[in-house]
mmCIF file of C-alpha atoms in Angstrom:
data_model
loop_
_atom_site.group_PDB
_atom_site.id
_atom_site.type_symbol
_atom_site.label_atom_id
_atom_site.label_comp_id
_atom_site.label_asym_id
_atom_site.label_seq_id
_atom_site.Cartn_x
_atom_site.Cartn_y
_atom_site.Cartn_z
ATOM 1 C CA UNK P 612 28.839 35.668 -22.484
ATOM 2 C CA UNK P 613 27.179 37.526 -20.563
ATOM 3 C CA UNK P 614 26.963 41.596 -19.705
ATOM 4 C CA UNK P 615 28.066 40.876 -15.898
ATOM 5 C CA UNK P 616 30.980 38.809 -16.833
ATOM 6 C CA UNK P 617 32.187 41.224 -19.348
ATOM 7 C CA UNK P 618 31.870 44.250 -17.179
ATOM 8 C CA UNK P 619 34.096 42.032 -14.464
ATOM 9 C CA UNK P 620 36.757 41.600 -17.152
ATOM 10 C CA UNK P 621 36.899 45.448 -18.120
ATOM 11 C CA UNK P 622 37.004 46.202 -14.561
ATOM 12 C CA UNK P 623 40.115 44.155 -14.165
ATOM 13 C CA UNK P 624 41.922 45.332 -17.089
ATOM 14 C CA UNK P 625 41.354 48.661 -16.386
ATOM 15 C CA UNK P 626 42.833 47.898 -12.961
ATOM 16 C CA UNK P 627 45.673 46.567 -14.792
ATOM 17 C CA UNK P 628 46.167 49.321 -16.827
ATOM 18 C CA UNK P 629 46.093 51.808 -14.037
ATOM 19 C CA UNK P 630 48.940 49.753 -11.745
ATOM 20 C CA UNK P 631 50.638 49.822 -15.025
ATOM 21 C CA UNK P 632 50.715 53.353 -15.244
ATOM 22 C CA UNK P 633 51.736 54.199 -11.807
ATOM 23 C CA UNK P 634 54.242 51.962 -11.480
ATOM 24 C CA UNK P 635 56.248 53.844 -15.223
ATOM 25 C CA UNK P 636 55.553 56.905 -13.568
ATOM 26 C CA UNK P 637 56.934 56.292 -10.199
ATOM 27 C CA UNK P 638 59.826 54.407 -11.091
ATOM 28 C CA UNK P 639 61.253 54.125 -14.721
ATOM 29 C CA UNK P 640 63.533 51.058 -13.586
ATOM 30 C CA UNK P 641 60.717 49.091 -11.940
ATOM 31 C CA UNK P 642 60.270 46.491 -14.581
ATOM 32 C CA UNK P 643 59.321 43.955 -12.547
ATOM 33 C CA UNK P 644 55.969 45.424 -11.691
ATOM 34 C CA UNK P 645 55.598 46.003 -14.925
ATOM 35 C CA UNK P 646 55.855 42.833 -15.740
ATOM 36 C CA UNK P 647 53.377 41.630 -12.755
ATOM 37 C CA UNK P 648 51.037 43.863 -14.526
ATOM 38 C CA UNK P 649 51.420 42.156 -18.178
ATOM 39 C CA UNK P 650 50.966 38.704 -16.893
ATOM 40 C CA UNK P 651 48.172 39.476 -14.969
ATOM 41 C CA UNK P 652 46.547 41.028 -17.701
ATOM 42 C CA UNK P 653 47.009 38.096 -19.852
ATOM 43 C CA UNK P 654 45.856 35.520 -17.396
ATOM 44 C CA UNK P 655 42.508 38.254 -17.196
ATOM 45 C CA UNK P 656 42.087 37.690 -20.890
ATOM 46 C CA UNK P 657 43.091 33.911 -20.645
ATOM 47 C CA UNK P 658 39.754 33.548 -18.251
ATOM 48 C CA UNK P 659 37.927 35.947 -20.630
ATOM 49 C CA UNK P 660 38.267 33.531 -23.655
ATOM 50 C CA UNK P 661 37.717 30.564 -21.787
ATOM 51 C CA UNK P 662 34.605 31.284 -19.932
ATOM 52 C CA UNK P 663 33.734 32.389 -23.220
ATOM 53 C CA UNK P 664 34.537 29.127 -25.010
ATOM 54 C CA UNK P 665 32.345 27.520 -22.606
ATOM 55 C CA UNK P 666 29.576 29.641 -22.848
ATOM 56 C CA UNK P 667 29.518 28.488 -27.037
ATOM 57 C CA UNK P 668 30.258 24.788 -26.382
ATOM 58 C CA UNK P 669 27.336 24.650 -23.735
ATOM 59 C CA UNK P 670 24.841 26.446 -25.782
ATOM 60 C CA UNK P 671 25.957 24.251 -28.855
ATOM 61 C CA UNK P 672 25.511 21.068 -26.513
ATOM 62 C CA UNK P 673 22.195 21.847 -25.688
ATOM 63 C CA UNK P 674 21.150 22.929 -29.221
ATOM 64 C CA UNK P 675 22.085 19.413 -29.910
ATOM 65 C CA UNK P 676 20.603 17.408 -27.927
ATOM 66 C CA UNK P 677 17.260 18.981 -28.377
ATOM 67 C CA UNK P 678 17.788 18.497 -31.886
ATOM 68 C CA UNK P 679 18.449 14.900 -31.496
ATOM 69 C CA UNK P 680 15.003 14.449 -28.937
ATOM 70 C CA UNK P 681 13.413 16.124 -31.797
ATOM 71 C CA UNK P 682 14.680 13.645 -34.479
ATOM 72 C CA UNK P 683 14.288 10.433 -32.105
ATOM 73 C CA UNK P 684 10.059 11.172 -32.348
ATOM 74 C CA UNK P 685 10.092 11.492 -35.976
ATOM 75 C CA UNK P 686 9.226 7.838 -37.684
ATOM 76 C CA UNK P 687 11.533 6.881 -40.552
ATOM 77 C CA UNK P 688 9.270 5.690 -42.960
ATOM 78 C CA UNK P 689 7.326 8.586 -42.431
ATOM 79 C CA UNK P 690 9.969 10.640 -42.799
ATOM 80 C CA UNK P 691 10.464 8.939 -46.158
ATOM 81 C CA UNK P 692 6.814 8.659 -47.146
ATOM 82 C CA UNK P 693 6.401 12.441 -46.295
ATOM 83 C CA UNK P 694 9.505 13.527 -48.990
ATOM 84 C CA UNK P 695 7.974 11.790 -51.623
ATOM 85 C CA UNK P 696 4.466 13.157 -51.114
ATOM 86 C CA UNK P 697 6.118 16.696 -51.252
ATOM 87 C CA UNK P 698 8.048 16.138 -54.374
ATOM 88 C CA UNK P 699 4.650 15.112 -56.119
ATOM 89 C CA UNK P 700 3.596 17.960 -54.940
ATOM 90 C CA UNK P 701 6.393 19.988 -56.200
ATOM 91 C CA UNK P 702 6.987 18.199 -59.700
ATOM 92 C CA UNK P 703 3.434 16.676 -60.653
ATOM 93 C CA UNK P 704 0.965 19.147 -61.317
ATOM 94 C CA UNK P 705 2.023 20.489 -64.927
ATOM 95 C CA UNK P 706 4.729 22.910 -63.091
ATOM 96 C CA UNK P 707 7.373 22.895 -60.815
ATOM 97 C CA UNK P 708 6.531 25.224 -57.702
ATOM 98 C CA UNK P 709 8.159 24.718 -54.037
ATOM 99 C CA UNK P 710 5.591 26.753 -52.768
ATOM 100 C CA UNK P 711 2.776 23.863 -52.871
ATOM 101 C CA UNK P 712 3.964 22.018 -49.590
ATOM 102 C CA UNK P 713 3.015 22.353 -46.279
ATOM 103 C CA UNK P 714 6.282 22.343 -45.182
ATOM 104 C CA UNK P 715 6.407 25.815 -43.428
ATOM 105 C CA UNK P 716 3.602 25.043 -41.264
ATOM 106 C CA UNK P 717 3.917 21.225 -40.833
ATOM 107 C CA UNK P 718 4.330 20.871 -36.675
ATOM 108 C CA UNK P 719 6.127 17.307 -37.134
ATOM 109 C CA UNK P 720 9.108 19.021 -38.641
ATOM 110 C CA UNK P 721 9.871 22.722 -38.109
ATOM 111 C CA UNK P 722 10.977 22.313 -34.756
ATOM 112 C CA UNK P 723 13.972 20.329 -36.884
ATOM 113 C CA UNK P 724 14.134 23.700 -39.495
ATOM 114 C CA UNK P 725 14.475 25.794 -36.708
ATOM 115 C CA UNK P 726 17.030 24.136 -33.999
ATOM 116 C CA UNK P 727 19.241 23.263 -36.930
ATOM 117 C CA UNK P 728 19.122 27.421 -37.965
ATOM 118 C CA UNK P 729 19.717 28.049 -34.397
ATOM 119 C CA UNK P 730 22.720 25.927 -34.390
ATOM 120 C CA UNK P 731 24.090 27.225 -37.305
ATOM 121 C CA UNK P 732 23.655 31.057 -35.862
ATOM 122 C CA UNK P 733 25.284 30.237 -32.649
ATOM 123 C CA UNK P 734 28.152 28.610 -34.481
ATOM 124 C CA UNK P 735 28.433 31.795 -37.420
ATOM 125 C CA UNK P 736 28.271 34.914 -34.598
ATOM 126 C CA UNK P 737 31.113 33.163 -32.718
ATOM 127 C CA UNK P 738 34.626 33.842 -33.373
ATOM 128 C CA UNK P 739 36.289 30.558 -32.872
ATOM 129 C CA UNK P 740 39.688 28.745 -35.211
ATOM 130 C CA UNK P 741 37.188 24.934 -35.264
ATOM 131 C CA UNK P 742 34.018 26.056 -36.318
ATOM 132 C CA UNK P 743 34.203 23.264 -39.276
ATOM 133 C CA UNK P 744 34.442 20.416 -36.456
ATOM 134 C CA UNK P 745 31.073 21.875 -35.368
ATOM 135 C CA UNK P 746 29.751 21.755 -38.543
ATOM 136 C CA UNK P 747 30.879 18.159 -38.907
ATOM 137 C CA UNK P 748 29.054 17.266 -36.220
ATOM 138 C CA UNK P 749 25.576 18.672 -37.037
ATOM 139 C CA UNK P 750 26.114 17.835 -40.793
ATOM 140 C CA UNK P 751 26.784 13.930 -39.439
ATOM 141 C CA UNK P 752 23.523 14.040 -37.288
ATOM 142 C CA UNK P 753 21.201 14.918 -40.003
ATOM 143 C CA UNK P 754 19.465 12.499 -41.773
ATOM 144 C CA UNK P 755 19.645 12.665 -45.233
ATOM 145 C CA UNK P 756 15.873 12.405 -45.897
ATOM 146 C CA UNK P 757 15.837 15.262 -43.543
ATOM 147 C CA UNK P 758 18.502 17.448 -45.552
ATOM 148 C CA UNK P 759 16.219 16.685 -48.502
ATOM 149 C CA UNK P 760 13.528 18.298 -46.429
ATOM 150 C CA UNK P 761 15.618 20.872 -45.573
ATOM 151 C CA UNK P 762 16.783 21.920 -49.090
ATOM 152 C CA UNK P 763 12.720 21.845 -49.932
ATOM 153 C CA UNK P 764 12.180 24.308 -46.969
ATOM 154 C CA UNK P 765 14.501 27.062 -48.006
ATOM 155 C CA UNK P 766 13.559 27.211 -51.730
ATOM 156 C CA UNK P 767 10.464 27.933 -50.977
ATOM 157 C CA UNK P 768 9.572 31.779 -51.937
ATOM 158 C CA UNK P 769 6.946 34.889 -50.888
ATOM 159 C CA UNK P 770 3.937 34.892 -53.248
ATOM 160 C CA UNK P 771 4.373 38.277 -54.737
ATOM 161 C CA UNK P 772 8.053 38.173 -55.275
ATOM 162 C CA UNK P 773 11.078 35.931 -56.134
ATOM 163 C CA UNK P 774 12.659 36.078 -52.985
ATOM 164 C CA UNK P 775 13.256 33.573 -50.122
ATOM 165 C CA UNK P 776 11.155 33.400 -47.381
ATOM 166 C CA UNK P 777 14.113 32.168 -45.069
ATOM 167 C CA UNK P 778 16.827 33.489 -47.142
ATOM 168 C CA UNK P 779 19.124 34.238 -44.199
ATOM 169 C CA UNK P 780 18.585 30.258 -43.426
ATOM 170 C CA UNK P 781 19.509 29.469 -46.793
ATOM 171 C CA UNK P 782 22.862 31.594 -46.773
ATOM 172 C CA UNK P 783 23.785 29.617 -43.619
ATOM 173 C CA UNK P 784 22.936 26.539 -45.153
ATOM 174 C CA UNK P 785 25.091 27.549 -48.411
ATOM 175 C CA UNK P 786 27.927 29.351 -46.128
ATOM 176 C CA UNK P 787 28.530 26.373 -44.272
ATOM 177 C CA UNK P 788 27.956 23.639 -46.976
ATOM 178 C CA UNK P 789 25.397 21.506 -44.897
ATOM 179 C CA UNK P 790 24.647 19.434 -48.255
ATOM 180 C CA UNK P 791 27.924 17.851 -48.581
ATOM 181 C CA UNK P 792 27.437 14.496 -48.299
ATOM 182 C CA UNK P 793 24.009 14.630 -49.400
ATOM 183 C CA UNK P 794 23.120 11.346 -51.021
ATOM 184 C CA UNK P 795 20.369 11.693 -54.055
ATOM 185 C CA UNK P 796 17.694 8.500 -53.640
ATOM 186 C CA UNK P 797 17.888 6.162 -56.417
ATOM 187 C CA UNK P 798 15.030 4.850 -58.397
ATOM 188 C CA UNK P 799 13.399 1.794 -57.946
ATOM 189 C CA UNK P 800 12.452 1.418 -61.643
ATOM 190 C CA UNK P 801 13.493 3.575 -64.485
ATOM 191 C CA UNK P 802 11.287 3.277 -68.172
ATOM 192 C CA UNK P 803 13.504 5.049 -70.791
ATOM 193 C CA UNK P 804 10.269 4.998 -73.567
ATOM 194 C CA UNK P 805 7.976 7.069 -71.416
ATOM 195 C CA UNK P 806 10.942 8.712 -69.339
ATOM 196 C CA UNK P 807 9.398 7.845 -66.101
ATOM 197 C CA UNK P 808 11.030 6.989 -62.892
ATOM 198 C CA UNK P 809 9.522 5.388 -59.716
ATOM 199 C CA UNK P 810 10.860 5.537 -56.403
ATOM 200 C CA UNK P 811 9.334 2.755 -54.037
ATOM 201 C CA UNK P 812 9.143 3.636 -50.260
ATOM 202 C CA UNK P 813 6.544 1.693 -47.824
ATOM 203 C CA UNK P 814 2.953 2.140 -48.291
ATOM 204 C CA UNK P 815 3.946 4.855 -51.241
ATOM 205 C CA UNK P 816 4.873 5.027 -54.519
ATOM 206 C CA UNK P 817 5.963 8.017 -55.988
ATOM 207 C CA UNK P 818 6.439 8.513 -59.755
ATOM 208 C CA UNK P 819 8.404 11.264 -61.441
ATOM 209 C CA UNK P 820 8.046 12.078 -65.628
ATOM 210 C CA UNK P 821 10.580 13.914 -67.499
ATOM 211 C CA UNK P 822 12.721 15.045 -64.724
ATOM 212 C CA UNK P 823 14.998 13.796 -61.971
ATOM 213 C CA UNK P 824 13.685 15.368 -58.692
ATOM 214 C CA UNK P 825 16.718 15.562 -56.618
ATOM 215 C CA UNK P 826 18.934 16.049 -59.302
ATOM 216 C CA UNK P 827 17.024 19.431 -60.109
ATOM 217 C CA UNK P 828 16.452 20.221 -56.366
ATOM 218 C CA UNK P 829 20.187 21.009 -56.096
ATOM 219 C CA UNK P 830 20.480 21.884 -59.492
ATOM 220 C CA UNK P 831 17.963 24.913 -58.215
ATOM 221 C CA UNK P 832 19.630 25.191 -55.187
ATOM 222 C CA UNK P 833 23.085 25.997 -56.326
ATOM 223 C CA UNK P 834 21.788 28.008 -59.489
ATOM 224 C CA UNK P 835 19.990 30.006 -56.865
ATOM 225 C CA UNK P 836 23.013 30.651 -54.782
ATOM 226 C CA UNK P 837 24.738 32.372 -57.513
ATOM 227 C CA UNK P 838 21.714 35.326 -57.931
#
């Protein structure tokens, strides 16, 4: 809401307060303008909460939809291509480091990282009874390759210490539980005598040894959450 509005609303409930106090002082027995005063009062904070209300819903509306322009210019198959190139990244060079993508600088998707933080600090600041149907919706909106994306993103760390680089984005994204209904991509082949596992996407191939990728992604994620 904004500082004008509020400053209206103080101004009328000090108003309030005032014919309040004259009208006690005046006459004892004059309930009924007492009354007057109460209801009018309530009907000031009524409007308040409302306007209020509307100012969230709005700003969460538009939050959306540029979220959703965003998403409608991203290709799906690259989408899916992309995930798999950063997990061989991540998992197949002798160590496991979430540092090695591009993710944080990669234009095609950190306008996504960023609009869905946004949404999720315009939904925590607010004081509102239904914030989990707004979570519902921006959980149902994301594509899972996305989340998978997303998880990547916020275990990625600063070079000269352990911490997060967007650990306030990661708290949000643990707070609110945004990997629910995360689904975990299954293998297109699995070889038990070399313990490989390849997951087939088009025009890639990506093969993981020793170690189930997503399975240790939020593995990491939720043994991370504990620290």
């Amino acid at each position: 809401m904004d500082l004008e509005m509020i400053n209206l609303t103080l101004l009328n409930i000090s108003g309030m307060l005032e014919k309040i106090n004259s009208s006690l002082s005046d006459n004892k027995s004059n309930y009924i303008a007492f009354l007057s005063c109460i209801i009018a009062l309530i009907s000031v904070l009524y409007t308040w909460k409302s306007q209020k209300d509307n100012f969230f819903k709005n700003t969460f509306d538009t939050l959306i939809s540029q979220f959703r322009t965003e998403l409608s210019q991203i290709n799906k198959d690259e989408l899916r291509n992309d995930l798999f190139r950063f997990l061989k990244e991540i998992y197949q060079q002798g160590t496991i480091n979430f540092n090695r993508t591009d993710l944080i600088n990669d234009s095609k998707y950190v306008n996504c990282f960023v609009l869905v933080y946004r949404i999720l600090k315009v939904i925590d600041k607010e004081s509102i009874s239904n914030k989990g149907y707004y979570i519902g919706i921006i959980r149902a909106i994301i594509p899972n390759d996305m989340l998978w994306l997303l998880a990547l993103n916020s275990l990625q760390t600063n070079k000269d210490s352990d911490e997060f680089i967007f650990g306030r984005y990661k708290k949000l994204l643990e707070k609110y539980n945004i990997f629910k209904h995360i689904k975990i991509i299954s293998p297109y082949d699995i070889d038990f005598e070399v313990s490989e596992t390849r997951y087939v996407s088009k025009k890639f191939i990506y093969t993981c040894y020793h170690i189930d990728p997503f399975g240790h992604i939020l593995s990491n994620f939720r043994r991370s959450s504990k620290k």
